[in-house]
């Protein structure tokens, strides 16, 4: 505003000023993306911590009944607790940040998990953000690799184990039995 008021005042300086302005806008965009990614990572960390805590509760519960129980009331109680813990895992896996389901991949407007039939409604697209010019960073986990044990091609996205946690919970619930079904 002092030396250059119009591009014709000093074309070289005008070009430099316009380039600086564009760079500042890019930095603002990168900063905004990083802030959003930080929030997403914090939501994901909270959900993963919750899932870990639920799995620990299930492990403790199963440890108390691992020798098999002939008491139908104890079996029913353990059965009901495991059913509730599985529902909690599905609820954590359906965590939203705003209106976006964090474990759904690119399909973020539909709950990724259904506890009734263990289906995954998301996809395997790992979300990334641009943190600098031509530099991206992954900021999400997908539920299929996290809870369903889906593997990815070698040298692709990371795998997080091969165990279908939801099916394993169903198998555990069936093995524990209930009021009318003996423990296996």
PDB file of C-alpha atoms in Angstrom:
ATOM      1  CA  UNK A   1       0.000   0.000   0.000  1.00  0.00           C
ATOM      2  CA  UNK A   2       2.988   2.352   0.193  1.00  0.00           C
ATOM      3  CA  UNK A   3       5.241   1.536  -2.725  1.00  0.00           C
ATOM      4  CA  UNK A   4       2.812  -0.495  -4.836  1.00  0.00           C
ATOM      5  CA  UNK A   5      -0.826   0.550  -5.074  1.00  0.00           C
ATOM      6  CA  UNK A   6      -1.519  -1.027  -8.472  1.00  0.00           C
ATOM      7  CA  UNK A   7       0.261  -3.761 -10.400  1.00  0.00           C
ATOM      8  CA  UNK A   8       1.416  -1.172 -12.940  1.00  0.00           C
ATOM      9  CA  UNK A   9       3.321   0.755 -10.233  1.00  0.00           C
ATOM     10  CA  UNK A  10       5.934  -2.013  -9.995  1.00  0.00           C
ATOM     11  CA  UNK A  11       5.096  -5.233 -11.915  1.00  0.00           C
ATOM     12  CA  UNK A  12       7.921  -7.267 -10.345  1.00  0.00           C
ATOM     13  CA  UNK A  13       7.020  -6.304  -6.780  1.00  0.00           C
ATOM     14  CA  UNK A  14       3.329  -6.834  -7.569  1.00  0.00           C
ATOM     15  CA  UNK A  15       4.083 -10.397  -8.665  1.00  0.00           C
ATOM     16  CA  UNK A  16       6.071 -11.047  -5.492  1.00  0.00           C
ATOM     17  CA  UNK A  17       3.270  -9.595  -3.338  1.00  0.00           C
ATOM     18  CA  UNK A  18       0.641 -11.725  -5.105  1.00  0.00           C
ATOM     19  CA  UNK A  19       2.797 -14.840  -4.641  1.00  0.00           C
ATOM     20  CA  UNK A  20       3.219 -14.044  -0.936  1.00  0.00           C
ATOM     21  CA  UNK A  21      -0.536 -13.600  -0.620  1.00  0.00           C
ATOM     22  CA  UNK A  22      -1.160 -16.967  -2.260  1.00  0.00           C
ATOM     23  CA  UNK A  23       1.382 -18.630   0.016  1.00  0.00           C
ATOM     24  CA  UNK A  24      -0.264 -17.121   3.095  1.00  0.00           C
ATOM     25  CA  UNK A  25      -3.645 -18.447   1.932  1.00  0.00           C
ATOM     26  CA  UNK A  26      -2.097 -21.902   1.436  1.00  0.00           C
ATOM     27  CA  UNK A  27      -0.584 -21.810   4.915  1.00  0.00           C
ATOM     28  CA  UNK A  28      -3.996 -20.858   6.351  1.00  0.00           C
ATOM     29  CA  UNK A  29      -5.586 -23.787   4.498  1.00  0.00           C
ATOM     30  CA  UNK A  30      -2.900 -26.224   5.694  1.00  0.00           C
ATOM     31  CA  UNK A  31      -3.309 -24.950   9.248  1.00  0.00           C
ATOM     32  CA  UNK A  32      -7.076 -25.400   9.064  1.00  0.00           C
ATOM     33  CA  UNK A  33      -6.648 -28.937   7.705  1.00  0.00           C
ATOM     34  CA  UNK A  34      -4.169 -29.809  10.440  1.00  0.00           C
ATOM     35  CA  UNK A  35      -6.553 -28.499  13.115  1.00  0.00           C
ATOM     36  CA  UNK A  36      -9.409 -30.609  11.719  1.00  0.00           C
ATOM     37  CA  UNK A  37      -7.120 -33.650  11.497  1.00  0.00           C
ATOM     38  CA  UNK A  38      -5.999 -33.132  15.095  1.00  0.00           C
ATOM     39  CA  UNK A  39      -9.639 -33.173  16.209  1.00  0.00           C
ATOM     40  CA  UNK A  40     -10.292 -36.330  14.194  1.00  0.00           C
ATOM     41  CA  UNK A  41      -7.256 -38.051  15.701  1.00  0.00           C
ATOM     42  CA  UNK A  42      -8.393 -37.096  19.219  1.00  0.00           C
ATOM     43  CA  UNK A  43     -11.907 -38.475  18.571  1.00  0.00           C
ATOM     44  CA  UNK A  44     -10.350 -41.654  17.169  1.00  0.00           C
ATOM     45  CA  UNK A  45      -8.041 -42.004  20.164  1.00  0.00           C
ATOM     46  CA  UNK A  46     -10.979 -41.628  22.550  1.00  0.00           C
ATOM     47  CA  UNK A  47     -12.993 -44.265  20.670  1.00  0.00           C
ATOM     48  CA  UNK A  48     -10.044 -46.680  20.532  1.00  0.00           C
ATOM     49  CA  UNK A  49      -9.412 -46.225  24.248  1.00  0.00           C
ATOM     50  CA  UNK A  50     -13.082 -46.976  24.886  1.00  0.00           C
ATOM     51  CA  UNK A  51     -12.952 -50.113  22.737  1.00  0.00           C
ATOM     52  CA  UNK A  52      -9.786 -51.247  24.534  1.00  0.00           C
ATOM     53  CA  UNK A  53     -11.459 -50.732  27.920  1.00  0.00           C
ATOM     54  CA  UNK A  54     -14.518 -52.714  26.793  1.00  0.00           C
ATOM     55  CA  UNK A  55     -12.327 -55.587  25.575  1.00  0.00           C
ATOM     56  CA  UNK A  56     -10.539 -55.587  28.949  1.00  0.00           C
ATOM     57  CA  UNK A  57     -13.901 -55.776  30.737  1.00  0.00           C
ATOM     58  CA  UNK A  58     -14.886 -58.727  28.552  1.00  0.00           C
ATOM     59  CA  UNK A  59     -11.585 -60.447  29.282  1.00  0.00           C
ATOM     60  CA  UNK A  60     -12.090 -60.019  33.040  1.00  0.00           C
ATOM     61  CA  UNK A  61     -15.665 -61.254  32.817  1.00  0.00           C
ATOM     62  CA  UNK A  62     -14.676 -64.339  30.857  1.00  0.00           C
ATOM     63  CA  UNK A  63     -11.848 -64.955  33.314  1.00  0.00           C
ATOM     64  CA  UNK A  64     -14.391 -65.270  36.115  1.00  0.00           C
ATOM     65  CA  UNK A  65     -16.433 -67.896  34.253  1.00  0.00           C
ATOM     66  CA  UNK A  66     -13.750 -69.661  32.217  1.00  0.00           C
ATOM     67  CA  UNK A  67     -14.160 -72.998  33.959  1.00  0.00           C
ATOM     68  CA  UNK A  68     -17.751 -73.257  32.792  1.00  0.00           C
ATOM     69  CA  UNK A  69     -20.713 -72.693  35.019  1.00  0.00           C
ATOM     70  CA  UNK A  70     -23.585 -74.973  35.759  1.00  0.00           C
ATOM     71  CA  UNK A  71     -25.481 -72.137  37.455  1.00  0.00           C
ATOM     72  CA  UNK A  72     -28.012 -70.844  34.896  1.00  0.00           C
ATOM     73  CA  UNK A  73     -28.275 -67.469  36.657  1.00  0.00           C
ATOM     74  CA  UNK A  74     -24.508 -66.878  36.405  1.00  0.00           C
ATOM     75  CA  UNK A  75     -24.514 -67.917  32.741  1.00  0.00           C
ATOM     76  CA  UNK A  76     -27.406 -65.579  31.985  1.00  0.00           C
ATOM     77  CA  UNK A  77     -25.710 -62.709  33.805  1.00  0.00           C
ATOM     78  CA  UNK A  78     -22.424 -63.240  31.927  1.00  0.00           C
ATOM     79  CA  UNK A  79     -24.316 -63.645  28.653  1.00  0.00           C
ATOM     80  CA  UNK A  80     -26.216 -60.388  29.187  1.00  0.00           C
ATOM     81  CA  UNK A  81     -23.040 -58.532  30.141  1.00  0.00           C
ATOM     82  CA  UNK A  82     -21.232 -59.774  27.010  1.00  0.00           C
ATOM     83  CA  UNK A  83     -24.173 -58.781  24.801  1.00  0.00           C
ATOM     84  CA  UNK A  84     -24.070 -55.319  26.375  1.00  0.00           C
ATOM     85  CA  UNK A  85     -20.278 -55.061  25.931  1.00  0.00           C
ATOM     86  CA  UNK A  86     -20.590 -55.973  22.249  1.00  0.00           C
ATOM     87  CA  UNK A  87     -23.243 -53.274  21.831  1.00  0.00           C
ATOM     88  CA  UNK A  88     -20.874 -50.786  23.487  1.00  0.00           C
ATOM     89  CA  UNK A  89     -18.094 -51.733  21.049  1.00  0.00           C
ATOM     90  CA  UNK A  90     -20.441 -51.161  18.104  1.00  0.00           C
ATOM     91  CA  UNK A  91     -21.501 -47.817  19.613  1.00  0.00           C
ATOM     92  CA  UNK A  92     -17.826 -46.798  19.952  1.00  0.00           C
ATOM     93  CA  UNK A  93     -17.151 -47.972  16.387  1.00  0.00           C
ATOM     94  CA  UNK A  94     -20.043 -45.754  15.249  1.00  0.00           C
ATOM     95  CA  UNK A  95     -18.544 -42.669  16.908  1.00  0.00           C
ATOM     96  CA  UNK A  96     -19.249 -39.417  15.095  1.00  0.00           C
ATOM     97  CA  UNK A  97     -17.327 -36.184  14.893  1.00  0.00           C
ATOM     98  CA  UNK A  98     -19.996 -33.708  13.945  1.00  0.00           C
ATOM     99  CA  UNK A  99     -21.971 -35.492  11.238  1.00  0.00           C
ATOM    100  CA  UNK A 100     -19.059 -37.713  10.121  1.00  0.00           C
ATOM    101  CA  UNK A 101     -18.625 -41.327  11.284  1.00  0.00           C
ATOM    102  CA  UNK A 102     -14.921 -41.590  12.021  1.00  0.00           C
ATOM    103  CA  UNK A 103     -14.443 -45.296  11.163  1.00  0.00           C
ATOM    104  CA  UNK A 104     -16.503 -45.335   7.952  1.00  0.00           C
ATOM    105  CA  UNK A 105     -13.763 -44.401   5.502  1.00  0.00           C
ATOM    106  CA  UNK A 106     -15.098 -42.232   2.677  1.00  0.00           C
ATOM    107  CA  UNK A 107     -18.675 -43.291   3.493  1.00  0.00           C
ATOM    108  CA  UNK A 108     -18.951 -41.073   6.529  1.00  0.00           C
ATOM    109  CA  UNK A 109     -22.679 -40.314   6.522  1.00  0.00           C
ATOM    110  CA  UNK A 110     -23.886 -43.824   7.412  1.00  0.00           C
ATOM    111  CA  UNK A 111     -23.189 -45.709  10.650  1.00  0.00           C
ATOM    112  CA  UNK A 112     -20.398 -48.108   9.673  1.00  0.00           C
ATOM    113  CA  UNK A 113     -21.463 -51.008  11.927  1.00  0.00           C
ATOM    114  CA  UNK A 114     -24.635 -52.951  12.593  1.00  0.00           C
ATOM    115  CA  UNK A 115     -24.563 -55.054  15.758  1.00  0.00           C
ATOM    116  CA  UNK A 116     -27.375 -57.358  14.642  1.00  0.00           C
ATOM    117  CA  UNK A 117     -25.482 -58.926  11.738  1.00  0.00           C
ATOM    118  CA  UNK A 118     -21.922 -57.557  12.169  1.00  0.00           C
ATOM    119  CA  UNK A 119     -21.937 -55.931   8.746  1.00  0.00           C
ATOM    120  CA  UNK A 120     -19.642 -53.052   7.854  1.00  0.00           C
ATOM    121  CA  UNK A 121     -21.285 -50.332   5.768  1.00  0.00           C
ATOM    122  CA  UNK A 122     -18.195 -48.165   5.334  1.00  0.00           C
ATOM    123  CA  UNK A 123     -15.357 -48.614   2.870  1.00  0.00           C
ATOM    124  CA  UNK A 124     -11.582 -49.056   3.020  1.00  0.00           C
ATOM    125  CA  UNK A 125     -10.688 -45.506   2.033  1.00  0.00           C
ATOM    126  CA  UNK A 126      -8.274 -44.059   4.538  1.00  0.00           C
ATOM    127  CA  UNK A 127      -8.814 -40.298   4.816  1.00  0.00           C
ATOM    128  CA  UNK A 128      -5.800 -38.068   4.261  1.00  0.00           C
ATOM    129  CA  UNK A 129      -5.135 -34.351   4.471  1.00  0.00           C
ATOM    130  CA  UNK A 130      -2.625 -32.149   2.736  1.00  0.00           C
ATOM    131  CA  UNK A 131      -0.301 -30.757   5.405  1.00  0.00           C
ATOM    132  CA  UNK A 132       2.108 -29.034   3.026  1.00  0.00           C
ATOM    133  CA  UNK A 133       2.372 -28.615  -0.702  1.00  0.00           C
ATOM    134  CA  UNK A 134       2.258 -32.124  -2.261  1.00  0.00           C
ATOM    135  CA  UNK A 135       2.548 -33.725   1.209  1.00  0.00           C
ATOM    136  CA  UNK A 136      -0.346 -35.720   2.626  1.00  0.00           C
ATOM    137  CA  UNK A 137      -0.866 -37.502   5.923  1.00  0.00           C
ATOM    138  CA  UNK A 138      -3.326 -40.283   6.778  1.00  0.00           C
ATOM    139  CA  UNK A 139      -5.694 -39.226   9.558  1.00  0.00           C
ATOM    140  CA  UNK A 140      -8.184 -42.063   9.875  1.00  0.00           C
ATOM    141  CA  UNK A 141      -8.614 -45.758  10.516  1.00  0.00           C
ATOM    142  CA  UNK A 142     -11.275 -47.747   8.754  1.00  0.00           C
ATOM    143  CA  UNK A 143     -13.560 -50.011  10.700  1.00  0.00           C
ATOM    144  CA  UNK A 144     -13.186 -52.987   8.385  1.00  0.00           C
ATOM    145  CA  UNK A 145      -9.479 -53.299   9.215  1.00  0.00           C
ATOM    146  CA  UNK A 146      -9.976 -52.327  12.846  1.00  0.00           C
ATOM    147  CA  UNK A 147     -12.849 -54.599  13.947  1.00  0.00           C
ATOM    148  CA  UNK A 148     -13.529 -56.964  11.054  1.00  0.00           C
ATOM    149  CA  UNK A 149      -9.962 -58.161  10.506  1.00  0.00           C
ATOM    150  CA  UNK A 150      -9.959 -57.226   6.826  1.00  0.00           C
ATOM    151  CA  UNK A 151      -6.470 -57.269   5.384  1.00  0.00           C
ATOM    152  CA  UNK A 152      -5.128 -54.976   2.713  1.00  0.00           C
ATOM    153  CA  UNK A 153      -2.699 -55.610  -0.132  1.00  0.00           C
ATOM    154  CA  UNK A 154       0.973 -55.661   0.828  1.00  0.00           C
ATOM    155  CA  UNK A 155       2.632 -52.227   0.969  1.00  0.00           C
ATOM    156  CA  UNK A 156      -0.790 -50.601   1.077  1.00  0.00           C
ATOM    157  CA  UNK A 157      -2.675 -49.334   4.081  1.00  0.00           C
ATOM    158  CA  UNK A 158      -1.795 -50.766   7.500  1.00  0.00           C
ATOM    159  CA  UNK A 159      -3.523 -53.867   8.808  1.00  0.00           C
ATOM    160  CA  UNK A 160      -4.673 -53.963  12.405  1.00  0.00           C
ATOM    161  CA  UNK A 161      -4.928 -57.701  12.934  1.00  0.00           C
ATOM    162  CA  UNK A 162      -6.863 -60.478  11.274  1.00  0.00           C
ATOM    163  CA  UNK A 163      -9.426 -61.173  13.997  1.00  0.00           C
ATOM    164  CA  UNK A 164     -13.066 -60.323  13.358  1.00  0.00           C
ATOM    165  CA  UNK A 165     -13.725 -58.922  16.829  1.00  0.00           C
ATOM    166  CA  UNK A 166     -17.500 -58.738  16.408  1.00  0.00           C
ATOM    167  CA  UNK A 167     -17.773 -62.362  15.252  1.00  0.00           C
ATOM    168  CA  UNK A 168     -15.436 -63.416  18.053  1.00  0.00           C
ATOM    169  CA  UNK A 169     -17.772 -61.701  20.528  1.00  0.00           C
ATOM    170  CA  UNK A 170     -20.732 -63.582  19.042  1.00  0.00           C
ATOM    171  CA  UNK A 171     -18.823 -66.864  19.363  1.00  0.00           C
ATOM    172  CA  UNK A 172     -17.944 -66.015  22.964  1.00  0.00           C
ATOM    173  CA  UNK A 173     -21.559 -65.159  23.797  1.00  0.00           C
ATOM    174  CA  UNK A 174     -22.687 -68.483  22.331  1.00  0.00           C
ATOM    175  CA  UNK A 175     -19.979 -70.376  24.243  1.00  0.00           C
ATOM    176  CA  UNK A 176     -20.944 -68.796  27.563  1.00  0.00           C
ATOM    177  CA  UNK A 177     -24.525 -69.909  27.151  1.00  0.00           C
ATOM    178  CA  UNK A 178     -27.509 -68.451  28.963  1.00  0.00           C
ATOM    179  CA  UNK A 179     -30.354 -69.454  31.262  1.00  0.00           C
ATOM    180  CA  UNK A 180     -31.439 -72.314  28.988  1.00  0.00           C
ATOM    181  CA  UNK A 181     -28.234 -73.136  27.088  1.00  0.00           C
ATOM    182  CA  UNK A 182     -25.335 -74.713  28.992  1.00  0.00           C
ATOM    183  CA  UNK A 183     -21.871 -73.193  28.820  1.00  0.00           C
ATOM    184  CA  UNK A 184     -19.438 -74.536  26.256  1.00  0.00           C
TER     185      UNK A 184
END
